Short mmCIF file of C-alpha atoms in Angstrom, two decimals:
data_model
loop_
_atom_site.label_atom_id
_atom_site.label_comp_id
_atom_site.label_asym_id
_atom_site.label_seq_id
_atom_site.Cartn_x
_atom_site.Cartn_y
_atom_site.Cartn_z
CA UNK V 1 112.30 120.32 123.01
CA UNK V 2 110.66 123.10 124.97
CA UNK V 3 106.91 123.80 125.49
CA UNK V 4 105.44 125.86 122.54
CA UNK V 5 104.22 129.32 123.43
CA UNK V 6 100.54 129.87 123.52
CA UNK V 7 99.14 130.82 120.14
CA UNK V 8 95.89 132.26 118.86
CA UNK V 9 92.76 130.41 119.94
CA UNK V 10 90.18 129.93 117.23
CA UNK V 11 86.61 129.55 118.53
CA UNK V 12 84.85 126.44 117.25
CA UNK V 13 81.63 127.54 115.44
CA UNK V 14 78.51 126.77 117.61
CA UNK V 15 76.92 125.04 114.60
CA UNK V 16 79.48 122.14 114.86
CA UNK V 17 78.96 119.53 117.54
CA UNK V 18 81.75 117.74 119.31
CA UNK V 19 83.93 115.68 118.92
CA UNK V 20 86.23 117.74 116.73
CA UNK V 21 88.32 115.26 114.65
CA UNK V 22 90.00 117.07 111.77
CA UNK V 23 91.43 120.42 110.71
CA UNK V 24 92.00 121.44 107.06
CA UNK V 25 94.18 124.21 105.91
CA UNK V 26 93.63 125.12 102.30
CA UNK V 27 97.02 126.41 101.08
CA UNK V 28 95.72 126.88 97.52
CA UNK V 29 94.24 130.23 98.77
CA UNK V 30 96.29 133.30 99.30
CA UNK V 31 97.83 133.56 102.75
CA UNK V 32 95.90 135.62 105.26
CA UNK V 33 95.15 135.98 108.90
CA UNK V 34 93.09 132.75 108.75
CA UNK V 35 93.81 131.07 105.41
CA UNK V 36 90.83 128.90 104.68
CA UNK V 37 90.93 126.97 108.04
CA UNK V 38 88.10 124.56 108.68
CA UNK V 39 87.26 122.11 111.44
CA UNK V 40 85.31 118.88 111.06
CA UNK V 41 83.52 116.35 113.29
CA UNK V 42 83.42 113.79 110.54
CA UNK V 43 79.82 114.66 109.59
CA UNK V 44 80.09 118.35 108.76
CA UNK V 45 82.77 121.01 108.45
CA UNK V 46 82.75 124.59 109.67
CA UNK V 47 84.64 127.57 108.44
CA UNK V 48 86.63 129.12 111.29
CA UNK V 49 86.78 132.52 109.74
CA UNK V 50 83.10 132.95 109.24
CA UNK V 51 81.65 130.64 111.96
CA UNK V 52 79.40 128.93 109.45
CA UNK V 53 78.83 125.24 108.96
CA UNK V 54 78.93 125.26 105.18
CA UNK V 55 79.96 121.81 104.03
CA UNK V 56 78.73 118.25 104.85
CA UNK V 57 81.11 115.40 104.67
CA UNK V 58 79.86 112.89 102.16
CA UNK V 59 79.73 110.12 103.04
CA UNK V 60 80.05 110.91 106.81
CA UNK V 61 83.43 109.68 108.06
CA UNK V 62 83.88 108.45 111.64
CA UNK V 63 87.49 109.29 111.90
CA UNK V 64 89.38 107.30 114.61
CA UNK V 65 92.22 109.72 115.12
CA UNK V 66 92.81 113.42 114.95
CA UNK V 67 93.86 114.59 111.46
CA UNK V 68 95.38 117.63 109.77
CA UNK V 69 94.96 117.86 106.00
CA UNK V 70 96.50 120.26 103.53
CA UNK V 71 94.76 120.82 100.27
CA UNK V 72 97.95 120.63 98.19
CA UNK V 73 98.82 117.04 99.45
CA UNK V 74 98.54 114.86 96.28
CA UNK V 75 96.07 112.02 96.52
CA UNK V 76 95.83 108.84 94.52
CA UNK V 77 92.56 107.23 93.38
CA UNK V 78 91.40 104.19 91.59
CA UNK V 79 93.63 101.13 91.04
CA UNK V 80 96.30 100.05 88.67
CA UNK V 81 96.70 96.74 86.78
CA UNK V 82 99.69 94.61 86.35
CA UNK V 83 102.39 93.07 88.51
CA UNK V 84 102.16 95.09 91.77
CA UNK V 85 99.92 96.58 90.54
CA UNK V 86 102.02 99.67 89.88
CA UNK V 87 101.26 102.69 92.06
CA UNK V 88 101.78 106.39 91.46
CA UNK V 89 103.30 108.76 93.89
CA UNK V 90 105.40 111.84 94.40
CA UNK V 91 108.78 112.90 95.66
CA UNK V 92 110.52 116.12 96.49
CA UNK V 93 108.04 117.70 98.83
CA UNK V 94 104.71 119.34 98.12
CA UNK V 95 103.50 120.81 94.76
CA UNK V 96 103.88 124.47 95.90
CA UNK V 97 105.28 127.36 94.02
CA UNK V 98 109.08 127.16 93.99
CA UNK V 99 109.29 123.42 94.69
CA UNK V 100 112.07 122.67 92.31
CA UNK V 101 112.53 119.00 93.36
CA UNK V 102 108.94 117.90 92.91
CA UNK V 103 108.54 114.70 90.85
CA UNK V 104 105.98 112.05 89.86
CA UNK V 105 107.07 108.61 90.75
CA UNK V 106 105.99 104.97 90.17
CA UNK V 107 106.69 101.67 91.98
CA UNK V 108 105.60 98.08 91.82
CA UNK V 109 106.24 97.72 88.05
CA UNK V 110 106.68 94.26 86.77
CA UNK V 111 110.09 92.76 85.82
CA UNK V 112 111.22 93.20 82.29
CA UNK V 113 109.20 96.35 81.63
CA UNK V 114 111.52 98.86 79.98
CA UNK V 115 109.62 102.10 79.53
CA UNK V 116 107.01 104.22 81.19
CA UNK V 117 104.80 106.84 79.76
CA UNK V 118 103.34 109.56 81.88
CA UNK V 119 99.94 111.00 80.93
CA UNK V 120 98.22 114.22 82.05
CA UNK V 121 94.69 115.55 82.05
CA UNK V 122 92.71 118.00 84.15
CA UNK V 123 89.93 115.79 85.44
CA UNK V 124 89.60 112.27 86.74
CA UNK V 125 87.71 109.35 85.09
CA UNK V 126 87.22 105.61 85.46
CA UNK V 127 87.18 104.27 81.75
CA UNK V 128 87.73 100.53 81.36
CA UNK V 129 90.56 99.75 78.88
CA UNK V 130 91.52 96.10 78.37
CA UNK V 131 89.92 95.01 81.69
CA UNK V 132 90.97 94.88 84.44
CA UNK V 133 92.91 97.98 83.44
CA UNK V 134 91.25 101.43 83.92
CA UNK V 135 91.99 104.78 82.46
CA UNK V 136 91.82 107.24 85.26
CA UNK V 137 92.13 110.46 83.20
CA UNK V 138 89.34 112.26 81.43
CA UNK V 139 90.10 113.37 77.81
CA UNK V 140 91.70 115.37 76.47
CA UNK V 141 94.83 113.53 77.55
CA UNK V 142 98.33 114.70 76.94
CA UNK V 143 101.68 112.85 76.78
CA UNK V 144 103.70 114.48 79.46
CA UNK V 145 106.67 112.10 79.17
CA UNK V 146 106.50 109.30 76.55
CA UNK V 147 109.72 107.44 77.34
CA UNK V 148 110.75 107.36 80.99
CA UNK V 149 113.14 104.41 81.82
CA UNK V 150 111.95 101.88 84.28
CA UNK V 151 114.66 100.91 86.85
CA UNK V 152 114.63 97.72 88.76
CA UNK V 153 115.56 99.44 92.02
CA UNK V 154 112.62 98.20 94.19
CA UNK V 155 112.15 94.94 96.09
CA UNK V 156 110.04 91.86 95.70
CA UNK V 157 108.61 90.37 92.63
CA UNK V 158 107.61 93.72 91.06
CA UNK V 159 110.79 95.84 91.48
CA UNK V 160 110.36 98.41 88.74
CA UNK V 161 110.39 102.07 89.59
CA UNK V 162 110.20 105.27 87.58
CA UNK V 163 110.47 109.05 88.26
CA UNK V 164 109.83 112.11 86.20
CA UNK V 165 110.89 115.59 87.54
CA UNK V 166 108.13 118.13 87.46
CA UNK V 167 109.44 121.23 89.20
CA UNK V 168 106.89 123.85 90.15
CA UNK V 169 108.26 127.35 89.24
CA UNK V 170 108.19 130.15 91.71
CA UNK V 171 106.56 133.55 91.18
CA UNK V 172 103.63 132.27 89.07
CA UNK V 173 100.54 132.63 91.20
CA UNK V 174 98.33 131.84 88.21
CA UNK V 175 99.38 128.23 88.70
CA UNK V 176 97.88 128.08 92.24
CA UNK V 177 94.66 126.05 92.31
CA UNK V 178 95.46 124.14 89.09
CA UNK V 179 94.53 120.44 89.49
CA UNK V 180 96.39 118.31 87.03
CA UNK V 181 95.82 114.55 87.04
CA UNK V 182 98.39 111.95 86.23
CA UNK V 183 98.65 108.24 85.32
CA UNK V 184 101.49 105.94 84.30
CA UNK V 185 101.51 103.34 81.56
CA UNK V 186 104.20 100.72 81.25
CA UNK V 187 105.28 98.60 78.32
CA UNK V 188 105.92 96.04 77.10
CA UNK V 189 104.59 93.91 79.93
CA UNK V 190 103.76 90.14 80.13
CA UNK V 191 100.01 90.74 80.47
CA UNK V 192 97.16 89.87 78.16
CA UNK V 193 96.95 93.63 77.23
CA UNK V 194 100.68 93.95 76.78
CA UNK V 195 100.92 96.84 79.21
CA UNK V 196 100.50 97.88 82.82
CA UNK V 197 98.93 101.07 84.18
CA UNK V 198 99.15 102.74 87.63
CA UNK V 199 96.38 104.22 89.66
CA UNK V 200 95.59 107.98 89.12
CA UNK V 201 96.96 110.98 91.01
CA UNK V 202 95.48 114.37 91.60
CA UNK V 203 97.85 117.24 92.30
CA UNK V 204 96.67 120.72 93.56
CA UNK V 205 99.27 123.42 93.21
CA UNK V 206 99.50 125.67 96.34
CA UNK V 207 101.28 128.53 97.79
CA UNK V 208 104.57 127.77 99.58
#
């Protein structure tokens, strides 16, 4: 509602050419005067705190708008198979210490599917299982929740949704930087394989 006061001005490292299109704040690192702040022009990134261009963007990305990224924002990868196909997501804020409402969600599940199973691993993969379905988790894989009810609360031809609470405890800095990966499986489903699966999701635990 009122103009913001002038804040600290961070010099753009000389090794990075304009235009400057993206800022990244890595909140998986301990807070400090400049907590892992980098700037990018879509080709390379530069560390504001050191003034060095230390990382290339691969492949180079010609971003069309300005962008601010946080390292603890979950991101999905791959594709699911089935009705929607089902997609994995999150609810309850970011996966930071003390986020008691954080949850893993699913949407786009086919009608008639009763149960969802949530799997966990600590690395991504792309392993074909009953094509066109893909396992997006690298073994070893763990059952995090073997029997989550699917609720037809969505819209359209694939209304099934699911949610599993996964609160992040406060006061445990050893969790910061952990990168669990998740994927849903749904059954029974009217598909040749008899099941549906979601895409994969990577979560990075960060400081609040």
